[in-house]
Amino acid sequence: MNSAQGPTYGTPEMRRLQRLMVAARIAMSVAIVSATVLASVLFSRYEHLTLDGLQTIRMLIIIAGIMGLGALTLSSRWATRRDHLIADARYIALREEEQANLRFQSALEYSMVPKVLVDRDEFITVANPAFATLVSRTPSELIGSRIDQLMTTLPEEPAGAPPVTTLREEVKVDYCTITRPSDQSRRILRRMTVMIPRSLNESYSKIVQFDDLTGTIEDQRMLANDKRILEERVEQRTRTLQIVNSELEGFAYSVSHDLRGPLRAIDGFGQVLRHSAADKLDPTELQYLDRIISATQKMGELIDSLLRMSRLSTAQLDMADLDLTQLVNDVLLDVRTEHPGHPADVKVDEGMRVRGDRVLLRNAFANLIGNSFKFSRNTQQPQIEIRMVNRNRYWNEVTVSDNGAGFDQQYAEKLFRPFQRLHRSDEFEGHGIGLASVKRVIDRHGGTLSATGEPGQGATISMTLPAASINESESDSD
């Protein structure tokens, strides 16, 4: 190849030999021309020459001949040296070519990626073991086979094939399938072809590499199928939830209208009987009547609580960035009005901001702060704290803690279940609906709710709420 001779003429020694050969040729030519000219001039005046002059001419001619012969000898030796250098350079180039081919063959043989070398007529000249394993044949069986007879080219990229990025524009990418003789399995392959420049080895003209995409495509198809099944389940459960919500709304309507009527009648007639027949009933009978009236009133309050809790699960969320500090302070004003004279020292963090539904969060904090006031009323120095910690750009943790009656930690899970109470009714009033309603609100916001406490040492309710969008913008600016 031309690359074997090209480098020899560029070496410093070859350039020096070239210059010496040119100088020798010039010196030989000058000597011959000079002797010839001088002899011609002298012979033109031969009749005037003496014997010494003729001897001088003869010596000049001999000297010119010797100089020419010397220059010719040097030029011949330098030419021989040049030929030797060219031969050495060609030998070195051939050795380097052979070593490069050997390294290429080794890399091809030990590569885990299926590859073949193909000549201009699409016949396989070299197949590495990885490709032989892919098509369930031996490398020797593949030599001389037409590559297009081993596989079927696909007209387009198969669905689910991962994207490919080639670093060279001359790389051709297409897709094909093969059927393995060993198990008759169909494999889907990505085929990448690149032409090989002309070289000393003319037995192949391009290299073809294959990627087995069968497993990847099957995984993508399974994922797509799983996604479709999941979407169907979500749609089905959404319909079920809509039906349940509709039934819940019907139940709430029934409770509101069908149960309230009899309760109002019992309470009304009980009150009338209490006033009209009070002087005719003995103290025990009056006590029974008062208990009937009280029970109907508590039942009415319980129905109201159940209706409020059911609305929390069906109400449309109106999400917005909220000033939680201001919301808590507004709730505190109402709670202090309901608990006049309560000496609670309340501390509220400044600058608390969350994202949520104002109405639902106000309901939740009214229950939480109301509970803190209620369960700390027997404490000598009641303290209530509402704190917030920014956990990340998406969530804040808000805690409401007090040093009131507290509870046994082993019963913490009961706190958020409807009608579950950890204190006697004669100690603290209530229906066991407040914290269950709080859980509904936090669940609607996608947060979590937990409680820690110790009898006589107070309780802490912790919840996570979505961070306001201002938190996200501040995070981005940082």
XYZ file of C-alpha atoms in Angstrom:
478
model
C 0.000 0.000 0.000
C 1.129 3.609 -0.494
C 1.415 4.140 3.226
C 4.410 1.734 3.316
C 6.532 3.961 1.000
C 5.243 7.327 2.037
C 6.939 7.487 5.431
C 10.398 6.401 4.087
C 10.868 9.530 2.014
C 10.000 11.660 4.976
C 12.693 10.343 7.331
C 15.712 12.593 8.124
C 18.220 9.990 6.839
C 16.425 9.653 3.512
C 16.343 13.413 3.051
C 20.109 13.573 3.742
C 20.800 10.776 1.223
C 18.738 12.538 -1.385
C 20.710 15.740 -0.909
C 24.068 13.865 -1.145
C 23.016 12.056 -4.334
C 22.002 15.328 -5.939
C 25.326 16.921 -4.902
C 27.291 13.940 -6.299
C 25.492 14.115 -9.623
C 26.128 17.859 -9.826
C 29.830 17.403 -8.989
C 30.238 14.655 -11.611
C 28.526 16.766 -14.228
C 30.619 19.840 -13.381
C 33.860 17.816 -13.547
C 33.055 16.264 -16.911
C 31.818 19.526 -18.422
C 34.825 21.444 -17.091
C 37.309 18.881 -18.441
C 35.539 18.759 -21.776
C 35.493 22.550 -22.145
C 39.106 22.889 -21.104
C 40.221 20.120 -23.473
C 38.288 21.676 -26.326
C 39.932 25.076 -25.761
C 43.405 23.592 -25.555
C 43.000 21.313 -28.568
C 41.782 24.261 -30.606
C 45.243 25.670 -30.058
C 47.088 22.384 -30.512
C 49.747 23.847 -32.883
C 50.904 26.173 -30.146
C 51.087 23.521 -27.426
C 54.309 22.163 -26.133
C 54.935 18.679 -24.829
C 54.311 19.901 -21.291
C 50.978 21.373 -22.335
C 49.865 18.090 -23.828
C 50.836 16.320 -20.624
C 48.819 18.848 -18.637
C 45.757 18.281 -20.817
C 46.039 14.544 -20.382
C 46.287 14.936 -16.581
C 43.215 17.159 -16.515
C 41.210 14.653 -18.495
C 42.344 11.838 -16.178
C 41.481 13.891 -13.079
C 38.020 14.725 -14.483
C 37.416 11.079 -15.225
C 38.459 10.079 -11.714
C 36.188 12.715 -10.203
C 33.282 11.605 -12.338
C 33.895 7.965 -11.521
C 34.068 8.806 -7.785
C 30.863 10.766 -7.940
C 29.229 7.921 -9.841
C 30.416 5.403 -7.241
C 29.157 7.523 -4.359
C 25.839 8.043 -6.078
C 25.495 4.294 -6.619
C 26.325 3.530 -2.962
C 23.888 6.146 -1.738
C 21.194 4.764 -4.056
C 21.814 1.282 -2.644
C 21.557 2.670 0.874
C 18.299 4.391 -0.065
C 16.880 1.127 -1.440
C 17.830 -0.622 1.797
C 16.095 2.045 3.834
C 12.987 1.781 1.682
C 12.988 -1.995 2.059
C 13.380 -1.689 5.845
C 10.572 0.852 5.985
C 8.318 -1.423 3.957
C 9.141 -4.349 6.233
C 8.376 -2.306 9.340
C 5.126 -1.067 7.806
C 4.121 -4.625 6.936
C 4.933 -5.789 10.477
C 2.897 -2.964 11.956
C 0.053 -3.803 9.597
C 0.182 -7.453 10.632
C 0.251 -6.520 14.334
C -2.651 -4.126 13.851
C -4.611 -6.872 12.083
C -3.734 -9.295 14.892
C -4.945 -6.829 17.541
C -8.096 -6.229 15.509
C -8.737 -9.962 15.182
C -8.167 -10.471 18.926
C -10.503 -7.640 19.839
C -13.099 -9.078 17.470
C -12.759 -12.614 18.811
C -12.970 -11.743 22.509
C -15.670 -9.080 22.177
C -18.953 -9.900 23.927
C -20.815 -7.987 21.192
C -21.824 -10.043 18.120
C -19.785 -8.868 15.105
C -18.950 -10.097 11.594
C -16.680 -8.942 8.755
C -18.293 -9.014 5.323
C -16.806 -8.665 1.849
C -18.238 -6.630 -1.001
C -20.493 -9.508 -2.078
C -22.094 -9.794 1.386
C -20.241 -13.012 2.237
C -19.029 -13.442 5.808
C -15.232 -13.625 6.044
C -14.903 -13.468 9.844
C -17.496 -14.130 12.578
C -16.694 -13.764 16.251
C -17.893 -16.322 18.851
C -20.530 -13.935 20.204
C -22.252 -13.798 16.809
C -21.913 -17.561 16.384
C -23.623 -18.072 19.751
C -26.371 -15.648 18.766
C -27.249 -17.632 15.619
C -26.536 -21.050 17.217
C -23.700 -21.962 14.846
C -19.928 -22.269 14.958
C -17.677 -19.513 13.520
C -16.284 -21.901 10.893
C -19.797 -22.759 9.670
C -20.526 -19.091 9.108
C -17.481 -18.375 6.909
C -18.647 -18.047 3.296
C -22.329 -17.648 4.208
C -24.272 -14.720 2.845
C -25.272 -12.511 5.750
C -28.579 -11.525 4.151
C -29.613 -15.190 4.081
C -29.220 -15.529 7.846
C -31.680 -12.783 8.769
C -34.701 -10.846 7.578
C -34.518 -7.065 7.424
C -37.404 -5.235 9.088
C -39.022 -2.363 7.167
C -39.064 -0.067 10.199
C -37.881 0.266 13.768
C -39.794 -2.157 16.013
C -41.970 -0.726 18.750
C -40.226 -0.633 22.115
C -36.691 -0.469 20.686
C -34.437 1.736 22.814
C -33.005 4.841 21.104
C -29.521 4.683 19.592
C -27.022 7.470 19.091
C -24.173 6.898 16.623
C -20.987 8.926 16.889
C -20.173 8.596 13.192
C -22.375 9.646 10.302
C -21.261 6.748 8.104
C -22.714 4.178 10.494
C -25.864 2.654 9.022
C -28.470 1.504 11.559
C -31.365 -0.798 10.748
C -33.233 -3.725 12.301
C -33.612 -7.392 11.423
C -34.792 -10.723 12.821
C -33.253 -14.180 12.954
C -34.625 -17.581 13.855
C -32.209 -19.656 15.900
C -32.003 -23.249 14.642
C -31.336 -24.614 18.147
C -34.649 -23.598 19.719
C -36.523 -21.931 16.825
C -36.736 -18.734 18.857
C -37.137 -15.460 17.014
C -34.659 -12.760 17.964
C -35.003 -9.058 17.151
C -31.667 -7.376 16.407
C -30.360 -3.878 15.854
C -27.795 -3.960 13.034
C -25.066 -1.316 12.740
C -22.881 -1.367 9.616
C -19.773 0.692 8.864
C -17.517 0.538 5.794
C -13.826 -0.276 6.338
C -11.224 1.797 4.380
C -9.043 -0.025 1.812
C -6.006 -1.712 3.335
C -3.483 -4.468 2.704
C -6.141 -6.962 3.735
C -8.792 -6.813 1.020
C -10.767 -9.841 2.285
C -13.463 -7.699 3.926
C -14.998 -4.303 3.249
C -17.317 -3.646 6.183
C -17.950 -4.612 9.788
C -21.451 -5.383 11.072
C -22.377 -5.284 14.766
C -25.576 -6.619 16.310
C -27.494 -5.824 19.503
C -30.065 -8.366 20.664
C -33.129 -6.282 21.585
C -35.505 -9.190 22.114
C -35.495 -9.011 25.914
C -35.653 -5.212 25.971
C -38.570 -5.082 23.545
C -40.416 -7.815 25.445
C -39.863 -5.877 28.674
C -41.232 -2.727 27.051
C -44.256 -4.628 25.791
C -44.850 -6.118 29.240
C -44.516 -2.661 30.792
C -46.987 -1.263 28.272
C -49.378 -4.131 29.029
C -48.940 -3.642 32.785
C -49.550 0.084 32.325
C -52.734 -0.631 30.383
C -53.932 -3.068 33.065
C -53.067 -0.552 35.782
C -54.943 2.207 33.994
C -57.951 -0.084 33.668
C -57.782 -0.895 37.376
C -57.458 2.780 38.251
C -60.432 3.567 36.054
C -62.416 0.730 37.628
C -61.512 1.811 41.154
C -62.328 5.398 40.261
C -65.771 4.292 39.165
C -66.109 2.253 42.373
C -65.025 5.261 44.420
C -67.531 7.432 42.628
C -70.250 4.904 43.447
C -69.139 4.779 47.092
C -69.085 8.577 47.279
C -72.553 8.683 45.765
C -73.769 6.161 48.326
C -72.068 8.170 51.082
C -73.815 11.305 49.940
C -77.106 9.385 49.954
C -76.355 8.133 53.451
C -75.531 11.656 54.618
C -78.807 12.898 53.152
C -80.670 10.072 54.873
C -78.988 10.814 58.188
C -79.619 14.502 57.828
C -83.311 14.179 57.024
C -84.570 10.779 58.112
C -82.817 10.474 61.510
C -83.001 14.079 62.571
C -86.794 14.098 62.457
C -87.312 11.340 65.044
C -84.546 12.775 67.243
C -86.103 16.209 67.171
C -89.461 14.663 68.035
C -88.018 12.735 70.989
C -86.169 15.779 72.237
C -89.172 18.062 71.711
C -91.705 15.836 73.423
C -89.220 15.147 76.208
C -88.841 18.878 76.820
C -92.646 19.325 76.823
C -93.084 16.444 79.223
C -90.320 17.821 81.427
C -92.122 21.148 81.802
C -95.729 19.903 81.976
C -95.309 16.913 84.261
C -92.370 17.916 86.379
C -94.562 18.197 89.524
C -96.086 14.791 88.908
C -92.837 12.858 88.557
C -90.641 11.741 91.372
C -86.904 12.610 91.310
C -85.923 9.244 89.816
C -88.420 9.607 86.963
C -87.205 13.146 86.307
C -83.653 11.857 86.193
C -84.669 9.243 83.596
C -86.381 11.906 81.521
C -83.343 14.198 81.691
C -81.122 11.340 80.560
C -83.434 10.703 77.568
C -83.301 14.376 76.587
C -79.500 14.482 77.034
C -79.046 11.300 74.988
C -81.095 12.668 72.080
C -79.092 15.900 72.125
C -75.799 13.963 72.117
C -77.120 11.842 69.275
C -77.879 15.009 67.334
C -74.392 16.320 67.961
C -72.929 12.974 66.895
C -74.922 13.067 63.657
C -73.661 16.602 63.007
C -70.074 15.417 63.553
C -70.539 12.448 61.214
C -71.976 14.700 58.526
C -69.071 17.121 58.835
C -66.566 14.256 58.591
C -68.297 12.786 55.527
C -68.167 16.184 53.814
C -64.418 16.311 54.411
C -64.011 13.213 52.215
C -66.148 14.487 49.338
C -65.510 18.226 49.340
C -63.692 19.604 46.302
C -60.156 20.712 47.174
C -59.345 24.354 46.477
C -55.547 24.281 46.671
C -53.706 27.573 47.170
C -50.656 28.979 48.952
C -51.695 29.797 52.521
C -50.300 31.852 55.345
C -50.579 29.127 57.978
C -49.472 31.480 60.767
C -52.416 33.787 60.095
C -54.822 30.849 59.782
C -53.695 29.422 63.157
C -54.008 32.804 64.845
C -57.559 33.173 63.507
C -58.411 29.716 64.869
C -56.878 30.665 68.245
C -59.253 33.608 68.586
C -62.245 31.304 68.159
C -60.867 28.637 70.501
C -60.100 31.151 73.260
C -63.687 32.357 72.971
C -64.899 28.788 73.498
C -62.552 28.339 76.487
C -62.768 31.630 78.393
C -60.311 31.970 81.213
C -58.020 29.206 79.949
C -54.485 30.366 80.882
C -52.700 28.615 77.987
C -49.404 30.121 76.827
C -49.559 29.578 73.059
C -46.499 29.959 70.810
C -46.927 30.060 67.046
C -44.033 30.097 64.546
C -43.913 33.122 62.296
C -43.742 32.815 58.509
C -45.398 29.402 58.223
C -46.602 28.875 54.669
C -48.149 25.768 53.127
C -50.225 24.834 50.124
C -53.676 23.490 50.822
C -57.409 24.001 51.094
C -58.128 26.852 53.507
C -61.509 25.552 54.701
C -60.320 21.999 55.358
C -57.082 23.072 57.071
C -58.995 25.525 59.260
C -61.255 22.654 60.315
C -58.232 20.450 61.074
C -56.402 23.051 63.173
C -59.621 23.969 64.973
C -59.838 20.330 66.124
C -56.131 20.098 67.007
C -55.899 23.371 68.910
C -59.292 22.755 70.532
C -58.030 19.382 71.788
C -54.869 20.992 73.178
C -56.982 23.513 75.120
C -59.369 20.802 76.312
C -56.754 18.318 77.493
C -54.549 20.924 79.165
C -57.238 22.688 81.176
C -56.251 20.811 84.345
C -52.567 21.652 83.920
C -51.210 24.383 86.209
C -49.148 26.119 83.502
C -50.560 24.926 80.176
C -48.303 25.462 77.174
C -49.225 24.926 73.536
C -46.830 25.203 70.586
C -47.499 25.208 66.856
C -44.236 24.768 64.939
C -43.205 24.124 61.332
C -40.024 22.680 59.816
C -39.291 22.729 56.084
C -38.271 19.139 55.235
C -37.584 19.701 51.521
C -38.835 21.755 48.615
C -42.073 19.769 48.513
C -43.106 19.084 52.117
C -43.300 20.838 55.471
C -43.745 19.186 58.849
C -46.160 20.934 61.225
C -46.487 19.963 64.896
C -49.106 20.876 67.499
C -47.912 20.003 71.018
C -49.140 20.587 74.549
C -48.267 19.601 78.118
C -51.749 18.357 78.959
C -53.195 14.966 79.889
C -51.297 13.056 77.194
C -52.008 9.390 76.381
C -50.478 5.939 76.416
C -48.320 5.564 73.295
C -49.383 1.977 72.688
C -52.872 3.266 71.833
C -51.664 5.971 69.433
C -53.245 4.345 66.367
C -56.697 4.504 67.983
C -56.572 8.298 68.117
C -57.390 8.693 64.405
C -60.237 6.177 64.269
C -63.835 7.406 64.535
C -65.457 7.030 67.992
C -62.200 5.823 69.574
C -61.592 7.644 72.869
C -58.667 7.227 75.269
C -60.247 9.220 78.141
C -63.530 8.843 79.991
C -66.430 11.073 79.056
C -66.690 12.394 82.624
C -63.044 13.582 82.350
C -63.127 15.175 78.920
C -66.184 15.667 76.722
C -66.215 14.696 73.038
C -67.412 12.146 70.482
C -64.104 10.734 69.167
C -64.594 12.350 65.760
C -62.144 15.304 65.898
C -58.832 13.548 65.182
C -60.497 11.210 62.680
C -61.588 14.342 60.798
C -58.031 15.707 60.976
C -56.729 12.505 59.407
C -59.249 12.810 56.573
C -58.026 16.357 55.876
C -54.317 15.422 55.915
C -55.001 12.385 53.717
C -56.791 14.610 51.215
C -53.618 16.728 51.039
C -51.404 13.671 50.487
C -49.632 14.081 53.827
C -48.981 11.869 56.813
C -50.211 12.109 60.399
C -48.756 10.685 63.604
C -48.993 11.211 67.372
C -46.659 10.803 70.316
C -47.524 11.219 73.962
C -47.110 10.149 77.546
C -49.755 10.121 80.266
C -49.584 13.358 82.264
C -46.789 14.755 80.084
C -48.728 16.003 77.082
C -49.018 15.025 73.426
C -47.606 16.050 70.038
C -49.489 15.681 66.767
C -47.179 15.752 63.714
C -48.337 16.122 60.117
C -46.799 16.770 56.706
C -48.351 19.312 54.381
C -47.414 20.404 50.858
C -44.934 23.286 50.802
C -46.053 26.565 49.298
C -44.797 27.323 45.811
C -42.657 30.136 47.251
C -40.511 27.450 48.913
C -39.891 25.853 45.544
C -38.880 29.149 43.955
C -36.516 29.904 46.824
C -34.968 26.450 46.408
C -34.426 27.101 42.724
C -32.822 30.462 43.406
C -30.446 28.888 45.867
